[in-house]
mmCIF file of C-alpha atoms and ligand atoms in Angstrom:
data_model
loop_
_atom_site.group_PDB
_atom_site.id
_atom_site.type_symbol
_atom_site.label_atom_id
_atom_site.label_comp_id
_atom_site.label_asym_id
_atom_site.label_seq_id
_atom_site.Cartn_x
_atom_site.Cartn_y
_atom_site.Cartn_z
ATOM 1 C CA MET U 1 4.504 -24.307 -26.161
ATOM 2 C CA THR U 2 4.902 -21.697 -28.886
ATOM 3 C CA THR U 3 2.434 -18.941 -29.615
ATOM 4 C CA GLN U 4 1.237 -18.998 -33.213
ATOM 5 C CA SER U 5 0.594 -15.651 -34.829
ATOM 6 C CA PHE U 6 -1.856 -14.930 -37.682
ATOM 7 C CA SER U 7 -2.686 -11.865 -39.706
ATOM 8 C CA ARG U 8 -5.248 -13.502 -42.028
ATOM 9 C CA ILE U 9 -8.788 -14.438 -40.976
ATOM 10 C CA ASP U 10 -8.821 -17.623 -43.067
ATOM 11 C CA ASP U 11 -5.563 -18.894 -41.544
ATOM 12 C CA LEU U 12 -6.766 -18.206 -38.009
ATOM 13 C CA ARG U 13 -10.076 -19.964 -38.661
ATOM 14 C CA ARG U 14 -8.235 -22.983 -40.020
ATOM 15 C CA ALA U 15 -6.028 -23.095 -36.903
ATOM 16 C CA LEU U 16 -9.104 -22.871 -34.660
ATOM 17 C CA SER U 17 -11.190 -25.485 -36.431
ATOM 18 C CA GLU U 18 -9.514 -28.516 -34.824
ATOM 19 C CA ALA U 19 -9.886 -27.060 -31.297
ATOM 20 C CA ARG U 20 -13.532 -26.331 -32.046
ATOM 21 C CA ARG U 21 -14.094 -29.868 -33.347
ATOM 22 C CA GLN U 22 -12.608 -31.227 -30.101
ATOM 23 C CA GLY U 23 -15.076 -29.104 -28.118
ATOM 24 C CA LYS U 24 -12.350 -27.037 -26.458
ATOM 25 C CA ARG U 25 -13.343 -23.935 -24.520
ATOM 26 C CA ILE U 26 -11.960 -21.032 -26.559
ATOM 27 C CA GLY U 27 -11.259 -17.742 -24.766
ATOM 28 C CA LEU U 28 -10.710 -14.436 -26.565
ATOM 29 C CA VAL U 29 -8.870 -11.429 -25.141
ATOM 30 C CA PRO U 30 -9.413 -8.517 -27.547
ATOM 31 C CA THR U 31 -6.686 -5.849 -27.276
ATOM 32 C CA MET U 32 -5.203 -2.976 -29.216
ATOM 33 C CA GLY U 33 -1.695 -4.066 -28.228
ATOM 34 C CA ALA U 34 0.870 -2.063 -26.234
ATOM 35 C CA LEU U 35 0.262 -4.724 -23.601
ATOM 36 C CA HIS U 36 0.688 -3.809 -19.932
ATOM 37 C CA ALA U 37 0.035 -5.550 -16.618
ATOM 38 C CA GLY U 38 -3.719 -4.994 -17.027
ATOM 39 C CA HIS U 39 -3.713 -6.971 -20.281
ATOM 40 C CA ILE U 40 -1.507 -9.665 -18.740
ATOM 41 C CA GLN U 41 -4.134 -10.060 -16.025
ATOM 42 C CA LEU U 42 -6.769 -10.596 -18.751
ATOM 43 C CA LEU U 43 -4.558 -13.143 -20.517
ATOM 44 C CA GLU U 44 -3.780 -15.008 -17.298
ATOM 45 C CA THR U 45 -7.451 -15.109 -16.314
ATOM 46 C CA ALA U 46 -8.280 -16.472 -19.772
ATOM 47 C CA ARG U 47 -5.453 -19.007 -19.471
ATOM 48 C CA SER U 48 -6.788 -20.297 -16.152
ATOM 49 C CA GLU U 49 -10.368 -20.638 -17.444
ATOM 50 C CA CYS U 50 -9.994 -21.832 -21.046
ATOM 51 C CA ASP U 51 -8.455 -24.688 -23.032
ATOM 52 C CA LEU U 52 -7.328 -22.418 -25.847
ATOM 53 C CA VAL U 53 -6.541 -18.691 -25.532
ATOM 54 C CA VAL U 54 -6.656 -16.284 -28.466
ATOM 55 C CA ALA U 55 -5.393 -12.699 -28.073
ATOM 56 C CA SER U 56 -6.270 -10.212 -30.787
ATOM 57 C CA ILE U 57 -4.034 -7.209 -31.374
ATOM 58 C CA PHE U 58 -5.652 -4.633 -33.600
ATOM 59 C CA VAL U 59 -5.578 -0.833 -33.322
ATOM 60 C CA ASN U 60 -9.113 -0.348 -34.546
ATOM 61 C CA PRO U 61 -9.186 2.870 -36.624
ATOM 62 C CA ILE U 62 -12.985 3.253 -36.535
ATOM 63 C CA GLN U 63 -13.139 3.681 -32.749
ATOM 64 C CA PHE U 64 -10.799 6.704 -32.690
ATOM 65 C CA ASP U 65 -12.469 10.098 -32.638
ATOM 66 C CA ARG U 66 -9.187 12.004 -33.041
ATOM 67 C CA HIS U 67 -6.498 11.471 -35.687
ATOM 68 C CA ASP U 68 -3.654 12.440 -33.345
ATOM 69 C CA ASP U 69 -4.737 9.747 -30.848
ATOM 70 C CA LEU U 70 -4.805 7.081 -33.582
ATOM 71 C CA ASP U 71 -1.485 8.257 -35.032
ATOM 72 C CA ARG U 72 0.381 8.179 -31.754
ATOM 73 C CA TYR U 73 -1.198 4.978 -30.429
ATOM 74 C CA PRO U 74 1.791 2.698 -29.650
ATOM 75 C CA ARG U 75 2.203 -0.421 -31.843
ATOM 76 C CA PRO U 76 5.073 -2.539 -30.424
ATOM 77 C CA LEU U 77 3.867 -5.732 -32.172
ATOM 78 C CA GLU U 78 7.006 -7.875 -31.661
ATOM 79 C CA LYS U 79 7.099 -7.063 -27.942
ATOM 80 C CA ASP U 80 3.373 -7.766 -27.650
ATOM 81 C CA ILE U 81 3.710 -11.189 -29.293
ATOM 82 C CA GLU U 82 6.558 -11.946 -26.905
ATOM 83 C CA ALA U 83 4.351 -10.914 -23.933
ATOM 84 C CA CYS U 84 1.577 -13.197 -25.253
ATOM 85 C CA HIS U 85 4.077 -16.030 -25.503
ATOM 86 C CA LYS U 86 5.147 -15.468 -21.877
ATOM 87 C CA ALA U 87 1.485 -15.497 -20.826
ATOM 88 C CA SER U 88 1.047 -18.887 -22.596
ATOM 89 C CA VAL U 89 -1.379 -17.526 -25.187
ATOM 90 C CA ASP U 90 -1.998 -20.140 -27.893
ATOM 91 C CA LEU U 91 -2.883 -17.919 -30.853
ATOM 92 C CA VAL U 92 -2.334 -14.232 -31.602
ATOM 93 C CA PHE U 93 -4.521 -12.615 -34.234
ATOM 94 C CA ALA U 94 -2.957 -9.373 -35.504
ATOM 95 C CA PRO U 95 -4.745 -8.374 -38.720
ATOM 96 C CA SER U 96 -4.215 -5.279 -40.853
ATOM 97 C CA ALA U 97 -7.000 -2.692 -41.215
ATOM 98 C CA GLN U 98 -7.386 -3.908 -44.802
ATOM 99 C CA GLU U 99 -7.934 -7.486 -43.602
ATOM 100 C CA MET U 100 -10.563 -6.377 -41.073
ATOM 101 C CA TYR U 101 -12.425 -3.797 -43.114
ATOM 102 C CA GLY U 102 -11.422 -4.172 -46.759
ATOM 103 C CA GLU U 103 -12.540 -1.263 -48.919
ATOM 104 C CA GLY U 104 -15.508 0.907 -47.999
ATOM 105 C CA HIS U 105 -16.784 -0.930 -44.916
ATOM 106 C CA ASP U 106 -20.093 0.762 -44.058
ATOM 107 C CA VAL U 107 -21.941 -1.667 -41.772
ATOM 108 C CA LEU U 108 -21.788 -0.489 -38.163
ATOM 109 C CA ILE U 109 -23.319 -1.619 -34.866
ATOM 110 C CA GLU U 110 -25.398 1.070 -33.127
ATOM 111 C CA PRO U 111 -24.753 0.417 -29.415
ATOM 112 C CA GLY U 112 -27.906 2.068 -27.997
ATOM 113 C CA SER U 113 -28.578 3.984 -24.779
ATOM 114 C CA VAL U 114 -25.675 2.588 -22.690
ATOM 115 C CA ALA U 115 -23.339 4.445 -25.048
ATOM 116 C CA GLU U 116 -25.089 7.816 -24.710
ATOM 117 C CA ASN U 117 -23.485 9.215 -21.554
ATOM 118 C CA LEU U 118 -19.969 9.536 -20.104
ATOM 119 C CA CYS U 119 -17.373 8.792 -22.829
ATOM 120 C CA GLY U 120 -20.142 8.392 -25.415
ATOM 121 C CA ARG U 121 -21.032 12.058 -24.974
ATOM 122 C CA TYR U 122 -17.462 13.205 -25.624
ATOM 123 C CA ARG U 123 -16.140 10.642 -28.123
ATOM 124 C CA SER U 124 -18.414 10.717 -31.114
ATOM 125 C CA GLY U 125 -18.767 7.306 -32.795
ATOM 126 C CA HIS U 126 -16.304 5.654 -30.391
ATOM 127 C CA PHE U 127 -18.618 2.954 -29.051
ATOM 128 C CA ARG U 128 -20.068 2.293 -32.505
ATOM 129 C CA GLY U 129 -16.502 1.492 -33.583
ATOM 130 C CA VAL U 130 -15.857 -0.655 -30.497
ATOM 131 C CA ALA U 131 -19.127 -2.618 -30.826
ATOM 132 C CA THR U 132 -18.509 -3.185 -34.537
ATOM 133 C CA VAL U 133 -14.951 -4.484 -34.171
ATOM 134 C CA VAL U 134 -15.789 -6.632 -31.149
ATOM 135 C CA LEU U 135 -18.696 -8.279 -32.972
ATOM 136 C CA LYS U 136 -16.409 -8.882 -35.967
ATOM 137 C CA LEU U 137 -13.779 -10.442 -33.683
ATOM 138 C CA PHE U 138 -16.463 -12.622 -32.075
ATOM 139 C CA ASN U 139 -17.538 -13.801 -35.531
ATOM 140 C CA VAL U 140 -13.963 -14.464 -36.643
ATOM 141 C CA VAL U 141 -12.849 -16.346 -33.495
ATOM 142 C CA GLN U 142 -16.233 -17.655 -32.242
ATOM 143 C CA PRO U 143 -15.026 -17.867 -28.634
ATOM 144 C CA GLY U 144 -17.077 -19.370 -25.815
ATOM 145 C CA VAL U 145 -15.945 -16.563 -23.514
ATOM 146 C CA ALA U 146 -14.316 -13.147 -23.974
ATOM 147 C CA PHE U 147 -12.424 -11.150 -21.339
ATOM 148 C CA PHE U 148 -12.677 -7.364 -20.849
ATOM 149 C CA GLY U 149 -11.141 -5.065 -18.223
ATOM 150 C CA GLU U 150 -13.393 -3.161 -15.844
ATOM 151 C CA LYS U 151 -11.286 -0.054 -16.351
ATOM 152 C CA ASP U 152 -13.252 0.527 -19.559
ATOM 153 C CA PHE U 153 -16.491 0.123 -17.661
ATOM 154 C CA GLN U 154 -18.785 1.697 -20.234
ATOM 155 C CA GLN U 155 -17.169 -0.382 -22.988
ATOM 156 C CA LEU U 156 -17.921 -3.502 -20.945
ATOM 157 C CA ALA U 157 -21.562 -2.422 -20.624
ATOM 158 C CA VAL U 158 -21.778 -1.682 -24.369
ATOM 159 C CA ILE U 159 -20.485 -5.176 -25.171
ATOM 160 C CA ARG U 160 -22.765 -6.871 -22.639
ATOM 161 C CA HIS U 161 -25.783 -5.078 -24.059
ATOM 162 C CA MET U 162 -24.800 -5.844 -27.646
ATOM 163 C CA VAL U 163 -24.323 -9.532 -26.864
ATOM 164 C CA ALA U 164 -27.702 -9.699 -25.097
ATOM 165 C CA ALA U 165 -29.564 -7.677 -27.720
ATOM 166 C CA LEU U 166 -28.140 -9.548 -30.721
ATOM 167 C CA ASN U 167 -28.148 -13.022 -29.084
ATOM 168 C CA VAL U 168 -24.406 -13.458 -29.561
ATOM 169 C CA PRO U 169 -23.398 -16.801 -27.990
ATOM 170 C CA VAL U 170 -20.368 -15.486 -26.083
ATOM 171 C CA GLU U 171 -19.981 -15.219 -22.313
ATOM 172 C CA ILE U 172 -18.611 -11.820 -21.284
ATOM 173 C CA ARG U 173 -16.166 -12.058 -18.412
ATOM 174 C CA PRO U 174 -15.168 -8.813 -16.630
ATOM 175 C CA VAL U 175 -11.710 -8.609 -15.024
ATOM 176 C CA PRO U 176 -10.905 -6.066 -12.260
ATOM 177 C CA THR U 177 -8.711 -3.041 -13.010
ATOM 178 C CA VAL U 178 -4.986 -3.426 -12.391
ATOM 179 C CA ARG U 179 -3.337 -0.399 -10.798
ATOM 180 C CA GLU U 180 0.152 0.990 -10.347
ATOM 181 C CA PRO U 181 1.294 1.027 -6.674
ATOM 182 C CA ASP U 182 0.196 4.685 -6.420
ATOM 183 C CA GLY U 183 -3.334 3.852 -7.641
ATOM 184 C CA LEU U 184 -3.127 4.939 -11.288
ATOM 185 C CA ALA U 185 -5.102 2.509 -13.462
ATOM 186 C CA MET U 186 -2.914 0.722 -16.033
ATOM 187 C CA SER U 187 -3.454 2.080 -19.537
ATOM 188 C CA SER U 188 -1.513 2.068 -22.790
ATOM 189 C CA ARG U 189 -1.923 5.848 -22.820
ATOM 190 C CA ASN U 190 -0.031 6.304 -19.512
ATOM 191 C CA ARG U 191 3.219 6.158 -21.478
ATOM 192 C CA ASN U 192 2.237 9.456 -23.148
ATOM 193 C CA LEU U 193 2.308 11.304 -19.800
ATOM 194 C CA THR U 194 5.220 13.640 -19.022
ATOM 195 C CA ALA U 195 7.024 13.090 -15.697
ATOM 196 C CA ALA U 196 5.032 15.906 -14.044
ATOM 197 C CA GLU U 197 1.738 14.604 -15.446
ATOM 198 C CA ARG U 198 2.563 11.067 -14.319
ATOM 199 C CA GLU U 199 3.115 12.409 -10.806
ATOM 200 C CA ALA U 200 -0.277 14.137 -10.812
ATOM 201 C CA ALA U 201 -2.164 11.263 -12.491
ATOM 202 C CA PRO U 202 -3.083 9.161 -9.372
ATOM 203 C CA VAL U 203 -5.246 12.072 -8.148
ATOM 204 C CA LEU U 204 -7.945 10.840 -10.548
ATOM 205 C CA TYR U 205 -8.205 7.557 -8.636
ATOM 206 C CA HIS U 206 -7.932 9.291 -5.263
ATOM 207 C CA CYS U 207 -10.883 11.548 -6.008
ATOM 208 C CA LEU U 208 -12.908 8.495 -7.097
ATOM 209 C CA CYS U 209 -11.992 6.900 -3.751
ATOM 210 C CA VAL U 210 -13.303 9.995 -1.941
ATOM 211 C CA ALA U 211 -16.571 9.600 -3.862
ATOM 212 C CA ARG U 212 -16.694 5.869 -3.096
ATOM 213 C CA ASP U 213 -16.131 6.469 0.647
ATOM 214 C CA LEU U 214 -18.940 9.042 0.733
ATOM 215 C CA VAL U 215 -21.350 6.641 -0.982
ATOM 216 C CA ASN U 216 -20.264 3.715 1.190
ATOM 217 C CA GLY U 217 -20.739 5.956 4.220
ATOM 218 C CA GLY U 218 -24.391 6.556 3.328
ATOM 219 C CA GLU U 219 -24.411 9.758 1.204
ATOM 220 C CA ARG U 220 -27.453 9.588 -1.067
ATOM 221 C CA ASP U 221 -27.143 12.829 -2.982
ATOM 222 C CA ALA U 222 -25.120 12.297 -6.187
ATOM 223 C CA ALA U 223 -24.573 16.054 -6.612
ATOM 224 C CA GLU U 224 -22.939 16.242 -3.173
ATOM 225 C CA VAL U 225 -20.677 13.280 -3.960
ATOM 226 C CA LYS U 226 -19.644 14.932 -7.238
ATOM 227 C CA ARG U 227 -19.055 18.295 -5.553
ATOM 228 C CA ARG U 228 -16.754 16.784 -2.901
ATOM 229 C CA ALA U 229 -14.833 14.567 -5.367
ATOM 230 C CA LEU U 230 -14.367 17.399 -7.862
ATOM 231 C CA GLY U 231 -13.094 19.548 -4.987
ATOM 232 C CA VAL U 232 -10.236 17.047 -4.550
ATOM 233 C CA MET U 233 -9.498 17.142 -8.280
ATOM 234 C CA ALA U 234 -9.493 20.963 -8.292
ATOM 235 C CA ALA U 235 -6.454 20.922 -6.001
ATOM 236 C CA THR U 236 -4.466 19.598 -9.005
ATOM 237 C CA PRO U 237 -4.921 22.361 -11.576
ATOM 238 C CA GLN U 238 -3.220 20.394 -14.401
ATOM 239 C CA PHE U 239 -6.399 18.296 -14.663
ATOM 240 C CA ARG U 240 -9.144 19.279 -17.089
ATOM 241 C CA VAL U 241 -12.116 17.239 -15.961
ATOM 242 C CA GLU U 242 -14.398 15.983 -18.717
ATOM 243 C CA TYR U 243 -16.923 14.257 -16.473
ATOM 244 C CA LEU U 244 -17.323 12.740 -13.056
ATOM 245 C CA GLU U 245 -20.619 10.906 -12.567
ATOM 246 C CA VAL U 246 -22.329 8.569 -10.162
ATOM 247 C CA ILE U 247 -24.040 6.075 -12.451
ATOM 248 C CA ASP U 248 -26.306 3.085 -12.517
ATOM 249 C CA PRO U 249 -23.759 0.314 -13.285
ATOM 250 C CA ASP U 250 -26.023 -1.586 -15.686
ATOM 251 C CA ARG U 251 -27.662 1.187 -17.697
ATOM 252 C CA ILE U 252 -24.745 3.664 -17.444
ATOM 253 C CA GLN U 253 -27.151 6.515 -16.649
ATOM 254 C CA PRO U 254 -26.184 9.298 -14.198
ATOM 255 C CA LEU U 255 -28.076 9.137 -10.902
ATOM 256 C CA VAL U 256 -29.560 11.912 -8.807
ATOM 257 C CA ARG U 257 -30.410 9.817 -5.760
ATOM 258 C CA ILE U 258 -28.089 6.976 -4.706
ATOM 259 C CA GLU U 259 -29.801 3.704 -3.837
ATOM 260 C CA GLY U 260 -27.837 0.435 -3.694
ATOM 261 C CA ARG U 261 -24.988 -0.395 -6.046
ATOM 262 C CA VAL U 262 -23.454 2.370 -8.174
ATOM 263 C CA ARG U 263 -20.307 3.077 -10.132
ATOM 264 C CA VAL U 264 -18.416 6.348 -9.935
ATOM 265 C CA ALA U 265 -16.700 7.082 -13.247
ATOM 266 C CA ALA U 266 -14.526 9.960 -14.417
ATOM 267 C CA ALA U 267 -12.549 11.157 -17.420
ATOM 268 C CA ALA U 268 -9.970 13.919 -17.263
ATOM 269 C CA TRP U 269 -7.195 15.305 -19.405
ATOM 270 C CA LEU U 270 -3.606 15.806 -18.324
ATOM 271 C CA GLY U 271 -1.979 17.822 -21.099
ATOM 272 C CA SER U 272 -2.786 15.936 -24.304
ATOM 273 C CA THR U 273 -3.551 12.621 -22.574
ATOM 274 C CA ARG U 274 -7.070 11.589 -21.642
ATOM 275 C CA LEU U 275 -7.411 9.310 -18.611
ATOM 276 C CA ILE U 276 -10.497 7.392 -17.516
ATOM 277 C CA ASP U 277 -11.161 5.414 -14.368
ATOM 278 C CA ASN U 278 -14.036 4.134 -12.233
ATOM 279 C CA VAL U 279 -14.759 2.478 -8.894
ATOM 280 C CA ALA U 280 -17.631 0.450 -7.483
ATOM 281 C CA ALA U 281 -19.537 1.839 -4.504
ATOM 282 C CA ALA U 282 -22.664 0.938 -2.616
ATOM 283 C CA ARG U 283 -24.728 2.479 0.140
ATOM 284 C CA ALA U 284 -24.105 0.655 3.428
ATOM 285 C CA ASN U 285 -25.825 -2.766 3.675
ATOM 286 C CA THR U 286 -25.706 -3.257 -0.098
ATOM 287 C CA GLU U 287 -23.261 -5.718 -1.646
ATOM 288 C CA LEU U 288 -20.736 -4.185 -4.093
HETATM 289 O O1 PAF H 301 -10.315 -2.030 -24.940
HETATM 290 C C1 PAF H 301 -9.718 -2.090 -26.039
HETATM 291 O O2 PAF H 301 -8.496 -2.234 -26.102
HETATM 292 C C2 PAF H 301 -10.502 -1.938 -27.328
HETATM 293 O O3 PAF H 301 -11.518 -1.008 -27.189
HETATM 294 C C3 PAF H 301 -11.037 -3.266 -27.878
HETATM 295 C C4 PAF H 301 -12.052 -3.906 -26.919
HETATM 296 C C5 PAF H 301 -9.883 -4.232 -28.097
HETATM 297 C C6 PAF H 301 -11.744 -3.042 -29.215
HETATM 298 O O4 PAF H 301 -10.890 -2.486 -30.158
#
């Protein structure tokens, strides 16, 4: 089987029309390329659950809040298409910014209260850009199901809320975070870390694990969980912590008192690279 690659919306739609007519289950894996093991996990999950798998590769300019981040975002398109081929993806959609937005695109999706906290507080307009491009990709591909990594937990919540609020007929399928052997969550931005930063990076996950163990052990005070987890992070002075919060996993609102299922999420800088991660936790006797 060969992977077909398209840069034009019309061509992709034409290629999808026959599969749609046959009632095939179409799965979409939206990506910004620079594919790593976390993406491969998304593609393989899609492959096992769908008749036809579409991967989109598009570095979406309107979700970047910093020019330097957009400029240095890796774009190894040939390698990515090859990785899609190996993962038995049927169709790759890799449009240009012109194809996606044309001139003067000014219609944007306002993602609402789930986008207010955590990354939304620090990355102005980021989730508006994500919600807008994801809705456009849903309209272009019209998948039955779309796959998103839990590493971008707030993004997943933004998309779930958008789909529910706007009655978009797409099932949203979360896929667990893939980690390096030392615990660091896979991310396209990890390749920007220096050797010393890469060595320090797993501390972010380890401090989230400390928080998770406290919650699982019965700690109810979110401030105490934060204090203890941040204490672990402080031992690695290279880190500049942006936030560490115990949140309600559906509404993405910080909690004061921990009851039942929560998520602990953090963002921190190592040099010029921003890392995010999160873990599930639950007070004893509550299912994760
Ligand atoms: O998670 C990503 O890579 C991007 O935010 C997404 C969902 C592909 C939208 O550009």
